[in-house]
Structure formats: C-alpha cells, structure tokens
Tab-separated table of N, CA, C and O and ligand atoms in Angstrom:
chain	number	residue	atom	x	y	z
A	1	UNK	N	-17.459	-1.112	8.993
A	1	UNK	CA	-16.219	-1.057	8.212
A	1	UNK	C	-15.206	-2.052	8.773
A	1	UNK	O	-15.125	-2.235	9.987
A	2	UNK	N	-14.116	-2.963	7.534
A	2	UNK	CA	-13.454	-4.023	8.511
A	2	UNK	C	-12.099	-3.153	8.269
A	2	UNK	O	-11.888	-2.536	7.225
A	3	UNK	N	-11.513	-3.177	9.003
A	3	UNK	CA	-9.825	-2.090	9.152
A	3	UNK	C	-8.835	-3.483	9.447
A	3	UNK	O	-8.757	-4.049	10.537
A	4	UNK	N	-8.154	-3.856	8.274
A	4	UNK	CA	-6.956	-4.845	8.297
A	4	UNK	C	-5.722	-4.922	9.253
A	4	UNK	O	-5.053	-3.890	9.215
A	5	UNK	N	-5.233	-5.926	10.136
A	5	UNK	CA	-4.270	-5.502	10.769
A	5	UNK	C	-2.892	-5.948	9.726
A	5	UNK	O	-2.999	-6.447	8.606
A	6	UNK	N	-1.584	-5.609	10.455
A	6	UNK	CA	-0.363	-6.353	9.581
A	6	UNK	C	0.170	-7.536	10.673
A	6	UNK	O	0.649	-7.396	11.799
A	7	UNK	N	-0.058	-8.539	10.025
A	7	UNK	CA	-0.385	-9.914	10.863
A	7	UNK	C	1.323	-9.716	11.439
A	7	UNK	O	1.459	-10.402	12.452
A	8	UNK	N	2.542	-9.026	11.092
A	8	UNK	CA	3.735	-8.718	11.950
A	8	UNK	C	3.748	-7.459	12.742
A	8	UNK	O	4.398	-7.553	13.783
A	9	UNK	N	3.282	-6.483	12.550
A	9	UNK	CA	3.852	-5.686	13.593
A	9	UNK	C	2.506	-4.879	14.173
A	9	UNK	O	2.539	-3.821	14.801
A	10	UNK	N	1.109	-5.773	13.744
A	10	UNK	CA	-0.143	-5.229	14.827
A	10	UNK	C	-0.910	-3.832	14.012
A	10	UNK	O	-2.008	-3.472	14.436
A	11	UNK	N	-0.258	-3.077	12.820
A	11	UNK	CA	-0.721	-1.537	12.686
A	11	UNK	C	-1.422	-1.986	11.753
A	11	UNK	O	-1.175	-2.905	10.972
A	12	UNK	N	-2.605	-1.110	11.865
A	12	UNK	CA	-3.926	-0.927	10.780
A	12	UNK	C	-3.101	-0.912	9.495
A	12	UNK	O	-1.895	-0.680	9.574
A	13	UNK	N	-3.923	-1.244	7.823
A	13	UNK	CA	-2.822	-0.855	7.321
A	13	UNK	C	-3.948	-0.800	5.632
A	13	UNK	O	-3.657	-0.605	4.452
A	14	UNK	N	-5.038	-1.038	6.240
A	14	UNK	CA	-5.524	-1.140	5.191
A	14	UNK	C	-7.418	-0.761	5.817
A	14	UNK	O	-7.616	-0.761	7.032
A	15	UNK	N	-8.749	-0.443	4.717
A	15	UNK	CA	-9.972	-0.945	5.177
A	15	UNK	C	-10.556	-1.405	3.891
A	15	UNK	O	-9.982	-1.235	2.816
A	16	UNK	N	-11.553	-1.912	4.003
A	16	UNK	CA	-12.685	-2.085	3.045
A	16	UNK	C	-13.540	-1.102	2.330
A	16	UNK	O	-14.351	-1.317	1.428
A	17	UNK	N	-13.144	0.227	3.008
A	17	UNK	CA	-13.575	1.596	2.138
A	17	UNK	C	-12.910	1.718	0.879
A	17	UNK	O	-13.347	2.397	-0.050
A	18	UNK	N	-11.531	0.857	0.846
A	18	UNK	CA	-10.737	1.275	0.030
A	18	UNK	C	-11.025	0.124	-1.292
A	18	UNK	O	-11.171	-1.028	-0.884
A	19	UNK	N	-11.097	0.260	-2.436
A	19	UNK	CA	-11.769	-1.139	-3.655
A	19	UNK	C	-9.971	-1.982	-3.585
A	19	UNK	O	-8.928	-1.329	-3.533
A	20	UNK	N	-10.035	-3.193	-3.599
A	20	UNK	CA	-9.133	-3.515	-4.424
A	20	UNK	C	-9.390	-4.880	-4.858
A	20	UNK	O	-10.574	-5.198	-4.965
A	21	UNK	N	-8.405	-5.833	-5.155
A	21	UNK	CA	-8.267	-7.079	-6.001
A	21	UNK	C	-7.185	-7.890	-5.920
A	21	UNK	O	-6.063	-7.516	-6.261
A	22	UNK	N	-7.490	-9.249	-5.389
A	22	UNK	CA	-6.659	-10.151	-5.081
A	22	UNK	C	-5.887	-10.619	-6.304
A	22	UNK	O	-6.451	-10.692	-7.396
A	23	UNK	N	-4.878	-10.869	-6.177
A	23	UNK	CA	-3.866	-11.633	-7.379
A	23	UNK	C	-3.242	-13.007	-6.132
A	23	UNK	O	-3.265	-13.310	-4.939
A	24	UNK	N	-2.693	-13.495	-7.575
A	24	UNK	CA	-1.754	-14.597	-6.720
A	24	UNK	C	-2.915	-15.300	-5.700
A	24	UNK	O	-2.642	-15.358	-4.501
A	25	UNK	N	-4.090	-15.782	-6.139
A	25	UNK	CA	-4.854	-16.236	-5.226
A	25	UNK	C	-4.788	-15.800	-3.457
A	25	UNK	O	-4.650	-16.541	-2.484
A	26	UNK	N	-4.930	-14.466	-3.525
A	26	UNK	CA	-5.042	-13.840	-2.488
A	26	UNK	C	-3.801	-13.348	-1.664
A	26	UNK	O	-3.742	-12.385	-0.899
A	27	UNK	N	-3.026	-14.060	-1.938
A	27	UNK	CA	-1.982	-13.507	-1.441
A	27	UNK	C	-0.975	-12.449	-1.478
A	27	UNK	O	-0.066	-12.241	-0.674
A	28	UNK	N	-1.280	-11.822	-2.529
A	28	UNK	CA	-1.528	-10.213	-2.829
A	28	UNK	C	-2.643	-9.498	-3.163
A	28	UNK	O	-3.490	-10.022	-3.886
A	29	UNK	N	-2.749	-8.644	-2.848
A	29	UNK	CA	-3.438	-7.326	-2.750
A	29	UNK	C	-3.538	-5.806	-3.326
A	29	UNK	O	-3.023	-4.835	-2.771
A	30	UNK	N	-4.242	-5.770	-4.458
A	30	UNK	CA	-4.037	-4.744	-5.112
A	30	UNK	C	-5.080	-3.397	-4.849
A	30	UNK	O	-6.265	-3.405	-5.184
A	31	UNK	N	-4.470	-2.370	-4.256
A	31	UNK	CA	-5.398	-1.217	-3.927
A	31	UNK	C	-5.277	-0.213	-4.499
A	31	UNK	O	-4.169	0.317	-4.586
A	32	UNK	N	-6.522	0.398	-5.116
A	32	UNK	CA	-6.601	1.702	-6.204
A	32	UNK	C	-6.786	2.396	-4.549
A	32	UNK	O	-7.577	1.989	-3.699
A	33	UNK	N	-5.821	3.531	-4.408
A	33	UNK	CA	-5.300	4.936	-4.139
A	33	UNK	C	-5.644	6.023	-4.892
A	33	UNK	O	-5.870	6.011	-6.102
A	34	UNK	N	-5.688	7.181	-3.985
A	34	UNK	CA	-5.882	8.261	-4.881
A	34	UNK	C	-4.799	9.313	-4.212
A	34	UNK	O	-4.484	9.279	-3.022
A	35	UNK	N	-4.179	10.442	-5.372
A	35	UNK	CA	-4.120	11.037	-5.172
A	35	UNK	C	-5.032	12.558	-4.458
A	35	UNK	O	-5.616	13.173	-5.350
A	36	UNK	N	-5.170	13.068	-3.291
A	36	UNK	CA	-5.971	14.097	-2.609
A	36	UNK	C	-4.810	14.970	-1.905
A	36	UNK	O	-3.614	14.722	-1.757
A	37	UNK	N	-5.863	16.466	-1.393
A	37	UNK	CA	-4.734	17.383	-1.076
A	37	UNK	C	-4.809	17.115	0.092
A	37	UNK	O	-5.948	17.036	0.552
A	38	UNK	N	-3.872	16.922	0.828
A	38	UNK	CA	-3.861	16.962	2.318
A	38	UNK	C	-4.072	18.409	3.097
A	38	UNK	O	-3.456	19.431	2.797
A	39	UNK	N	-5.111	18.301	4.210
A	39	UNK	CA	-5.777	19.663	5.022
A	39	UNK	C	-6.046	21.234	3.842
A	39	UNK	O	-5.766	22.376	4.208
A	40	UNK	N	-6.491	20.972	2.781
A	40	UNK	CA	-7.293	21.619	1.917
A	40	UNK	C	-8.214	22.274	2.723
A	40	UNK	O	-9.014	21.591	3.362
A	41	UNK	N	-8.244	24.040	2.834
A	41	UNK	CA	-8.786	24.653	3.442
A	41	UNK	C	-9.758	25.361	2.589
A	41	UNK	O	-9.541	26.478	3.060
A	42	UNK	N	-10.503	25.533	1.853
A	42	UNK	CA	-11.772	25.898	0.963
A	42	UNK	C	-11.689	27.089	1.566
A	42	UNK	O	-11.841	26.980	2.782
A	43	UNK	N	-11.503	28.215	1.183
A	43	UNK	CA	-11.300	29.193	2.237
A	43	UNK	C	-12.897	30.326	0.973
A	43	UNK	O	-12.903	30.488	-0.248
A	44	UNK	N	-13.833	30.770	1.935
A	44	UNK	CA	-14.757	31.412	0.995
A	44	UNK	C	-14.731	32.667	1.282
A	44	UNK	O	-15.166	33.109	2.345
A	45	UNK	N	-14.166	33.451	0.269
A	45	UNK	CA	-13.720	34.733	0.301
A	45	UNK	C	-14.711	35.713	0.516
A	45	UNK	O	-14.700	36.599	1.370
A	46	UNK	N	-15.674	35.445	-0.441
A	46	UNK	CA	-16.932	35.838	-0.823
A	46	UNK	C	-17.053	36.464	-2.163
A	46	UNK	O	-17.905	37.320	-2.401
A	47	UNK	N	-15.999	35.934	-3.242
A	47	UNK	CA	-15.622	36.567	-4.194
A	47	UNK	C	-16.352	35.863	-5.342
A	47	UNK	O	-16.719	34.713	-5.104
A	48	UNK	N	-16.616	36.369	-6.537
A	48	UNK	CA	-17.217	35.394	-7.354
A	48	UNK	C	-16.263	35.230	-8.538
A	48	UNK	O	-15.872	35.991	-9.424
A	49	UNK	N	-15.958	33.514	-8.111
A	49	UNK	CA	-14.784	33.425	-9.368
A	49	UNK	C	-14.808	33.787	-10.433
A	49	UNK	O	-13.914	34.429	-10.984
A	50	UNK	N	-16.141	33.334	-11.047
A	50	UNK	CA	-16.209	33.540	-12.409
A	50	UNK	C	-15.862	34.844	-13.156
A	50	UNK	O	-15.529	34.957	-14.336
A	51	UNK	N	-16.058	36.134	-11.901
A	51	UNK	CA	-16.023	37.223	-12.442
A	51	UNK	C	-14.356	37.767	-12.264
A	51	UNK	O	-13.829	38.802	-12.672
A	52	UNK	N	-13.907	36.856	-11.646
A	52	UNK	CA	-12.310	37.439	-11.457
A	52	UNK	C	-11.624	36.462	-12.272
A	52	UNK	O	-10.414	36.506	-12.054
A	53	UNK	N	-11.982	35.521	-13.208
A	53	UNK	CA	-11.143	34.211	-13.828
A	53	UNK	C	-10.636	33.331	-13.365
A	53	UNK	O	-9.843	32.581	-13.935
A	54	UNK	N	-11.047	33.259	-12.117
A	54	UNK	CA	-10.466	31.855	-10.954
A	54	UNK	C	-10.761	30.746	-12.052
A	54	UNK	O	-11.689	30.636	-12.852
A	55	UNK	N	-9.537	29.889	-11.783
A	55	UNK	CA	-9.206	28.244	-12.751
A	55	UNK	C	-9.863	27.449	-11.316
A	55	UNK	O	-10.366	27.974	-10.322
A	56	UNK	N	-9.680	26.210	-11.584
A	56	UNK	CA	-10.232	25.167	-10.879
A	56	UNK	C	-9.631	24.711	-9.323
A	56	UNK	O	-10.069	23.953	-8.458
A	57	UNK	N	-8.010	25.843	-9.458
A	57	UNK	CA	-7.741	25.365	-8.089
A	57	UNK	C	-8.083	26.613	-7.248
A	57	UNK	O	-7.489	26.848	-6.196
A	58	UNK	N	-9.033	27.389	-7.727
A	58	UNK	CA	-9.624	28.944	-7.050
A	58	UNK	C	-9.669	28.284	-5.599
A	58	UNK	O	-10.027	27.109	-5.511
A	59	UNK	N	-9.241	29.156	-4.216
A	59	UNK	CA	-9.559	28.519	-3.045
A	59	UNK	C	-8.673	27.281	-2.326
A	59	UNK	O	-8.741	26.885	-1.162
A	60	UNK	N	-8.080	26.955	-3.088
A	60	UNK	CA	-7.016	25.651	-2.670
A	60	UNK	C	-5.523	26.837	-2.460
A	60	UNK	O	-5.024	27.726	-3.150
A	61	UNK	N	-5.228	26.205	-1.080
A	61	UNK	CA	-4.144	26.710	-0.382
A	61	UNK	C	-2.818	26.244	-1.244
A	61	UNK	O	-2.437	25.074	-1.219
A	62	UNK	N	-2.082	27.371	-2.087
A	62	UNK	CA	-0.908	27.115	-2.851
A	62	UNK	C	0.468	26.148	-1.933
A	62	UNK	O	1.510	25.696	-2.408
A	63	UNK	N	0.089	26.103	-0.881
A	63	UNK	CA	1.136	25.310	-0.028
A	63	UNK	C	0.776	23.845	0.217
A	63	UNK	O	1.418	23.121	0.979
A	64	UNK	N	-0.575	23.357	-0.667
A	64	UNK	CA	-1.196	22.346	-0.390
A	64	UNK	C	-0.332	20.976	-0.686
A	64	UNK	O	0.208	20.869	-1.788
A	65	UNK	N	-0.232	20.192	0.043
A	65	UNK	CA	0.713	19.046	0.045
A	65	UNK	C	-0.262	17.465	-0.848
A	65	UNK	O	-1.012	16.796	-0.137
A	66	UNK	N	-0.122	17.165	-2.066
A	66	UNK	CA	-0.875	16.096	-2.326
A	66	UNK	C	-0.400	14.512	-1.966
A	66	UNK	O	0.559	13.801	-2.265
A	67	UNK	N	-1.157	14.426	-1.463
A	67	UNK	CA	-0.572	12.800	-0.750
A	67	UNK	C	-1.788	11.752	-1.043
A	67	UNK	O	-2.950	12.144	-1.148
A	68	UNK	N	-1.290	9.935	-1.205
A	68	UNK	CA	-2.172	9.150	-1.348
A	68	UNK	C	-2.581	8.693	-0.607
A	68	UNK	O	-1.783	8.090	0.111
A	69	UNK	N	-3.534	8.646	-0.356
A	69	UNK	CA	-5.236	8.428	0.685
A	69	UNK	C	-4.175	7.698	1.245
A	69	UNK	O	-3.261	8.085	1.973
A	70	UNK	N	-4.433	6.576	0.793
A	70	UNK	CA	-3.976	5.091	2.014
A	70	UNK	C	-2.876	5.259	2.383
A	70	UNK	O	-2.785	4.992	3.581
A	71	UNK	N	-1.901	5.600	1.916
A	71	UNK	CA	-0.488	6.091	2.275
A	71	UNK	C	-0.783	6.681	3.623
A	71	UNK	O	-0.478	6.144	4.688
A	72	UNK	N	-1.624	8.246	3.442
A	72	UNK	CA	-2.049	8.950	4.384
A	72	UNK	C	-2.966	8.435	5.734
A	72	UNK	O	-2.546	8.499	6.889
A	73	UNK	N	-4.210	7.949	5.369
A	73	UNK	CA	-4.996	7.404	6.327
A	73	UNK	C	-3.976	6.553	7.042
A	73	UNK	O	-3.644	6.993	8.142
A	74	UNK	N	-3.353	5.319	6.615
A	74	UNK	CA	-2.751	4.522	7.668
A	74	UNK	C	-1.313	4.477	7.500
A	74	UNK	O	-0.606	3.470	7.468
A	75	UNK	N	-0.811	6.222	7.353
A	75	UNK	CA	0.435	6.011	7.676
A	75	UNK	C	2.011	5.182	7.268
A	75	UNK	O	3.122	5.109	7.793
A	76	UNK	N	1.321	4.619	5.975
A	76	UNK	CA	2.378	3.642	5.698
A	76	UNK	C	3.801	4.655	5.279
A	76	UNK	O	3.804	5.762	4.741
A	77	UNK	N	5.007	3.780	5.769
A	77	UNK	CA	6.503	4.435	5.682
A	77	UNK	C	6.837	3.704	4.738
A	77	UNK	O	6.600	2.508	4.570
A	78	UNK	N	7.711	4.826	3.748
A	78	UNK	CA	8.221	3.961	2.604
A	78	UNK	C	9.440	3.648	2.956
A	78	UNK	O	10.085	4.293	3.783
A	79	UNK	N	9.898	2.517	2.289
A	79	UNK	CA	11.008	1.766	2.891
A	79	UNK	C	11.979	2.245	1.422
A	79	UNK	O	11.672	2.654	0.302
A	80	UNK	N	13.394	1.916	2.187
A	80	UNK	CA	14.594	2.674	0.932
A	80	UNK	C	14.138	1.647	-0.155
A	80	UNK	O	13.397	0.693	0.080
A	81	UNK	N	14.623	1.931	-1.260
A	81	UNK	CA	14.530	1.270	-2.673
A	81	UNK	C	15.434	-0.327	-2.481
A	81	UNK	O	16.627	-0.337	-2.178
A	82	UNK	N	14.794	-1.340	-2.667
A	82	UNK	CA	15.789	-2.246	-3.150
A	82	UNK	C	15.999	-2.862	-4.666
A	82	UNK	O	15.262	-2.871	-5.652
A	83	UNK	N	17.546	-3.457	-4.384
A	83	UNK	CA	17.708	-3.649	-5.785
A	83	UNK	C	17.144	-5.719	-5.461
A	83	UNK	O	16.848	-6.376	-4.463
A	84	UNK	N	17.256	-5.985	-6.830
A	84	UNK	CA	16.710	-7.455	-7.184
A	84	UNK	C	17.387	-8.374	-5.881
A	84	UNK	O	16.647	-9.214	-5.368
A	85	UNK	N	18.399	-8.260	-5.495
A	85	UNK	CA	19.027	-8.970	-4.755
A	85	UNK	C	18.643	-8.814	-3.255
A	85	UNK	O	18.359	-9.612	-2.362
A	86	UNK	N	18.741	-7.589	-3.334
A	86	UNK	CA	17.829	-7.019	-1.821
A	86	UNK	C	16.622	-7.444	-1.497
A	86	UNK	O	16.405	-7.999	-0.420
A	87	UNK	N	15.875	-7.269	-2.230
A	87	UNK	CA	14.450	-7.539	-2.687
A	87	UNK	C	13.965	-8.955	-2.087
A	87	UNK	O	13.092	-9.138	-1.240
A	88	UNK	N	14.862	-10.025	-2.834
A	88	UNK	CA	14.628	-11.247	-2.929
A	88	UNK	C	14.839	-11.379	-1.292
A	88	UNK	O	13.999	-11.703	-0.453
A	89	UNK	N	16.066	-11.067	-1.129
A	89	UNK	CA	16.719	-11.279	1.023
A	89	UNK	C	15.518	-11.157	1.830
A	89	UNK	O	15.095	-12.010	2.610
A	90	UNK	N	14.814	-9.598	1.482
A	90	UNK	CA	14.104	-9.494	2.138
A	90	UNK	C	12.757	-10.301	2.253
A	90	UNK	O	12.048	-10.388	3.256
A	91	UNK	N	12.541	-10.902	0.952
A	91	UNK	CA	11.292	-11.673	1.119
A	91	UNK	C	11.237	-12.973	1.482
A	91	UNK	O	10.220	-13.653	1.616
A	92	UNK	N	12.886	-13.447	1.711
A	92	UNK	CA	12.761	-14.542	1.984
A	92	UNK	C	12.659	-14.678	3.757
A	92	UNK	O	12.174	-15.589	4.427
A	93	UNK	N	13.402	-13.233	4.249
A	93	UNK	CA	13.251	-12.995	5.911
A	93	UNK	C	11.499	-13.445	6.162
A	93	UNK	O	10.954	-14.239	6.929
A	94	UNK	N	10.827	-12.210	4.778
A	94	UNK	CA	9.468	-11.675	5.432
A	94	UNK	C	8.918	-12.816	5.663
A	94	UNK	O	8.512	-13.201	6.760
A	95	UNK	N	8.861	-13.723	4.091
A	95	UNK	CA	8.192	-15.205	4.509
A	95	UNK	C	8.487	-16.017	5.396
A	95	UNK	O	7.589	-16.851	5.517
A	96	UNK	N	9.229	-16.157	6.003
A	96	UNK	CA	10.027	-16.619	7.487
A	96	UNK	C	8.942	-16.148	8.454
A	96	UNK	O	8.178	-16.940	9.007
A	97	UNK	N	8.911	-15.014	8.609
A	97	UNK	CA	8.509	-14.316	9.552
A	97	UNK	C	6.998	-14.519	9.744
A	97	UNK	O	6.425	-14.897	10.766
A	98	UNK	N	6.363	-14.124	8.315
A	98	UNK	CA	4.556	-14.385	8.226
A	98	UNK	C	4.331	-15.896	8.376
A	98	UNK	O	3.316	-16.393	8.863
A	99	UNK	N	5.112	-16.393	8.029
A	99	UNK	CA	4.899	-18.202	8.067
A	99	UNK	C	4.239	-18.569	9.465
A	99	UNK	O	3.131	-19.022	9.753
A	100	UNK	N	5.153	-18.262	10.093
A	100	UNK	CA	5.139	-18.325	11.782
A	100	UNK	C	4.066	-17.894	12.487
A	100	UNK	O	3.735	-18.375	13.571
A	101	UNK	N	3.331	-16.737	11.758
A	101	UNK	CA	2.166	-16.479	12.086
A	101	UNK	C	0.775	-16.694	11.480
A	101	UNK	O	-0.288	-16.100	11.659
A	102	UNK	N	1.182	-17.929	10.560
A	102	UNK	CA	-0.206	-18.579	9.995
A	102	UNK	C	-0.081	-19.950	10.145
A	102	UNK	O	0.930	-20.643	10.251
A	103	UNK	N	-1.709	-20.350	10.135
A	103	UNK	CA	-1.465	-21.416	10.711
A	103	UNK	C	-3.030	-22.188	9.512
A	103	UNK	O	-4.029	-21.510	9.272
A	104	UNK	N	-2.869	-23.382	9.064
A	104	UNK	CA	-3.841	-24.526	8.518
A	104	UNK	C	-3.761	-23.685	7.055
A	104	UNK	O	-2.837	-23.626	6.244
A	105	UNK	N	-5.163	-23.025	7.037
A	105	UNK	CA	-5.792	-23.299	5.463
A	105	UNK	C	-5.037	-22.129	4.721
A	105	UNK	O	-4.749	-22.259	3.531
A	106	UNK	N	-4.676	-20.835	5.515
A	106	UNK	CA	-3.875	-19.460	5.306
A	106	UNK	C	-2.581	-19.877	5.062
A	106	UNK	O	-1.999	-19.154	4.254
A	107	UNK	N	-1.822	-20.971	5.571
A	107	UNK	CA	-0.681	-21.143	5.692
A	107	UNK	C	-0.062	-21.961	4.314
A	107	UNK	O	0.955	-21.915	3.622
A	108	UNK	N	-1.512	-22.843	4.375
A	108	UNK	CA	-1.244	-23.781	2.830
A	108	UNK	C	-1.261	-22.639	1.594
A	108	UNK	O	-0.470	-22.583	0.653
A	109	UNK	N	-2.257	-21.854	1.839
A	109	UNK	CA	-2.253	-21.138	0.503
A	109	UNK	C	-1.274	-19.986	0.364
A	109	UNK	O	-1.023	-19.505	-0.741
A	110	UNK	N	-0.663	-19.497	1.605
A	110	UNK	CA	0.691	-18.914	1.238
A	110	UNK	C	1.597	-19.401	0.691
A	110	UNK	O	2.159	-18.915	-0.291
A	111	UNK	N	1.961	-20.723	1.391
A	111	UNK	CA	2.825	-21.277	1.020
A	111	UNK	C	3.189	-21.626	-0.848
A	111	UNK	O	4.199	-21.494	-1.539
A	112	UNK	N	1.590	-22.181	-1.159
A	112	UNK	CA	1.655	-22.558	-2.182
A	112	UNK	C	1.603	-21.272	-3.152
A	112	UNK	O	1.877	-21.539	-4.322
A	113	UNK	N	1.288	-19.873	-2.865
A	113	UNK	CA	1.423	-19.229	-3.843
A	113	UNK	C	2.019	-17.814	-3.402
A	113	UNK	O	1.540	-16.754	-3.805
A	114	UNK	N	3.172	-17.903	-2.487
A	114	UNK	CA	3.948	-16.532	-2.029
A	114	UNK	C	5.055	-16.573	-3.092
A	114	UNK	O	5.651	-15.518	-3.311
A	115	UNK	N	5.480	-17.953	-3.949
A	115	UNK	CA	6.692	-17.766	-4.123
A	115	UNK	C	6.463	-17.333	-5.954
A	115	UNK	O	7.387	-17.011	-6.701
A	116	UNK	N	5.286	-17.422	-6.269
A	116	UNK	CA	4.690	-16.814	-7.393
A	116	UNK	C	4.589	-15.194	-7.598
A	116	UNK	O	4.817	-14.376	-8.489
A	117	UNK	N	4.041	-15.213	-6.046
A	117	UNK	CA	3.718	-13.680	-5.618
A	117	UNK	C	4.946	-12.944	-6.063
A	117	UNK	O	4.974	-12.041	-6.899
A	118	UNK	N	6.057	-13.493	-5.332
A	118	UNK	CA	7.241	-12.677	-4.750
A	118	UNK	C	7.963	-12.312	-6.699
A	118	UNK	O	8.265	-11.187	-7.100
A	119	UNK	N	8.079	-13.830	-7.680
A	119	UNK	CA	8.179	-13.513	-9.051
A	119	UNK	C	7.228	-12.326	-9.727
A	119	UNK	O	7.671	-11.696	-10.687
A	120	UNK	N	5.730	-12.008	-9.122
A	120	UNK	CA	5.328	-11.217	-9.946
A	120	UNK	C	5.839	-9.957	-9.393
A	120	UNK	O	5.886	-9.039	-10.212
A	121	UNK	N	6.256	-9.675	-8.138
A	121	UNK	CA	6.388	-8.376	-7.435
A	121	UNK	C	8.049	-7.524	-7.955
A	121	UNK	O	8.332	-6.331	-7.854
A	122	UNK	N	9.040	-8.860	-8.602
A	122	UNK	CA	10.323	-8.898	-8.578
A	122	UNK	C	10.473	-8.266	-10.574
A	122	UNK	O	11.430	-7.723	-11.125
A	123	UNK	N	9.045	-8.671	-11.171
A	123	UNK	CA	8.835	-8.312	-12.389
A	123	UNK	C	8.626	-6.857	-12.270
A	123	UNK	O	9.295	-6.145	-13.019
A	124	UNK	N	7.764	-6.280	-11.409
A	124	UNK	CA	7.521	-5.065	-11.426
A	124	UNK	C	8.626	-4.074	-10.488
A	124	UNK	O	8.061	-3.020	-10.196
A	125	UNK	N	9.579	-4.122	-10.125
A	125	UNK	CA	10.325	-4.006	-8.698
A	125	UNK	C	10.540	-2.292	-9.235
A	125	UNK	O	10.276	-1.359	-8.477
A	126	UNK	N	11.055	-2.089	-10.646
A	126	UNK	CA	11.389	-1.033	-10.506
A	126	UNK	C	9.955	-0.013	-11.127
A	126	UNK	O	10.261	0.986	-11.777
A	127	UNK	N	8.669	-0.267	-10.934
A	127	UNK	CA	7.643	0.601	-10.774
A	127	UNK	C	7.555	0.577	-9.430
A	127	UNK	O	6.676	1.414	-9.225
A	128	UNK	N	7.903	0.149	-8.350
A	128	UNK	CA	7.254	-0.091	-7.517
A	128	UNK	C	7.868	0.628	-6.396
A	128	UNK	O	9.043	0.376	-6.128
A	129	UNK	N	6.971	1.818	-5.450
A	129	UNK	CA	7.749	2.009	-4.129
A	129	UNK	C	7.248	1.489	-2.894
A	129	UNK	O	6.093	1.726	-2.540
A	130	UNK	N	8.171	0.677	-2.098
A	130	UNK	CA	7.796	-0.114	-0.746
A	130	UNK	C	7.726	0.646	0.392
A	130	UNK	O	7.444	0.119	1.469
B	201	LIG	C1	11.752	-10.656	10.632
B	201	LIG	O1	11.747	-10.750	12.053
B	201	LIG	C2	12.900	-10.212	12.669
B	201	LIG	C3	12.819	-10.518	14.160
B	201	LIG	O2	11.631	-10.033	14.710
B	201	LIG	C4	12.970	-8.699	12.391
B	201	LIG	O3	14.114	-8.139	12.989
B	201	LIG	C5	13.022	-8.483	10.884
B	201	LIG	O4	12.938	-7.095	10.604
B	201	LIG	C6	11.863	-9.185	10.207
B	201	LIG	N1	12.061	-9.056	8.758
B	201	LIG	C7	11.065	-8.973	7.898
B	201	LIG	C8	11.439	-8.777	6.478
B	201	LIG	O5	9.899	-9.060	8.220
C-alpha cells in the first residue's frame, strides 16, 4: 500500500486504498469518501430480528457517530470557511510555500497548472469544506 505524505507539514494524508482522479493535470486530486459509522459495535443479542421487526440499523449503537473514511483514517482538520477573497490569500501563501518544496519536472507542472487549479477550486468554493 503507498500512504501519501503532505509535501508541507510531513502528515499522512491520503493512500492508494482510497480510488480517486487527477484533474488539472495532476495537480489536483479527487477522492471518493465514504460515509461509515465510526466504532460500530454489532452487538449479538441472540435475538432473531426478523421475528421482533428489527429495520436495517437492528444492532447499530443509537449513539453511533458517522464520519468520512479519509477524513477519519488520516485525521484531516477542517479549516474555518473562507470567503473568495480569503480563499484566493490563502492560495497564493500555499503556492509560495509548495513551490519551495518542488523541484524540476513537479515544479514545471505545478506551476503551469496550479493557477487553473486554484480557478476550478474558487468555482466550487461554496460546495466545498477545507
Ligand atoms: C506558509 O508558510 C508559513 C511559514 O512556515 C506558515 O506560517 C503558513 O501557515 C503557510 N501558509 C500556507 C497557506 O501554507
């Protein structure tokens, strides 16, 4: 299995278990997530649903917290909401920042297609939580 680092601050943040799809000639990254219950305890009573009318969440702990895989597995923190203006500040820091840490053939193709990226990300801004 390959487990992605975040070329700024070192934390896992992604794997190859997970499907996704490059846009922007790679320089984004699109990952199908799932919603799952977090610590789902199957608890077996010894009861037989069928005969008591148990529905489909028969056995699932009513306190069950649903969270998205990748969110979950690696922890990602959502960052406050920005507006268009915010948005833009920040990506112009981030690209600052990732620049610095690429170097030849990674660096050309950021370059040449982050600032595409950053228009398609700025189209979607308000579906989107960071
Ligand atoms: C850019 O780097 C500076 C200095 O390490 C850091 O304080 C800032 O949070 C970074 N910003 C982004 C958007 O990566």
């Amino acid at each position: 299995m390959l487990v992605y680092q975040d070329k700024l601050s070192g934390d896992e943040l992604l794997s190859d278990s997970f499907p996704y799809r490059e846009l922007e000639n790679g320089v984004l990254w699109e990952v199908d997530g799932h919603w799952v219950v977090q610590g789902a305890v199957d608890v077996d009573i010894g009861a037989n649903p069928s005969a008591e009318g148990g529905g489909d969440d028969e056995g699932v702990d009513d306190q069950a917290v649903k969270v998205v895989d990748i969110v979950d597995t690696f922890r990602l923190q959502e960052q406050p909401a920005f507006d268009k203006k915010q948005f833009i500040s920040h990506m112009k820091r981030y690209i600052k920042n990732l620049s610095a840490k690429l170097e030849g053939d990674d660096l050309d193709v950021f370059k040449k297609n982050v600032e595409s990226a950053t228009k398609y990300l700025l189209s979607k801004l308000k579906d989107l939580q960071l």
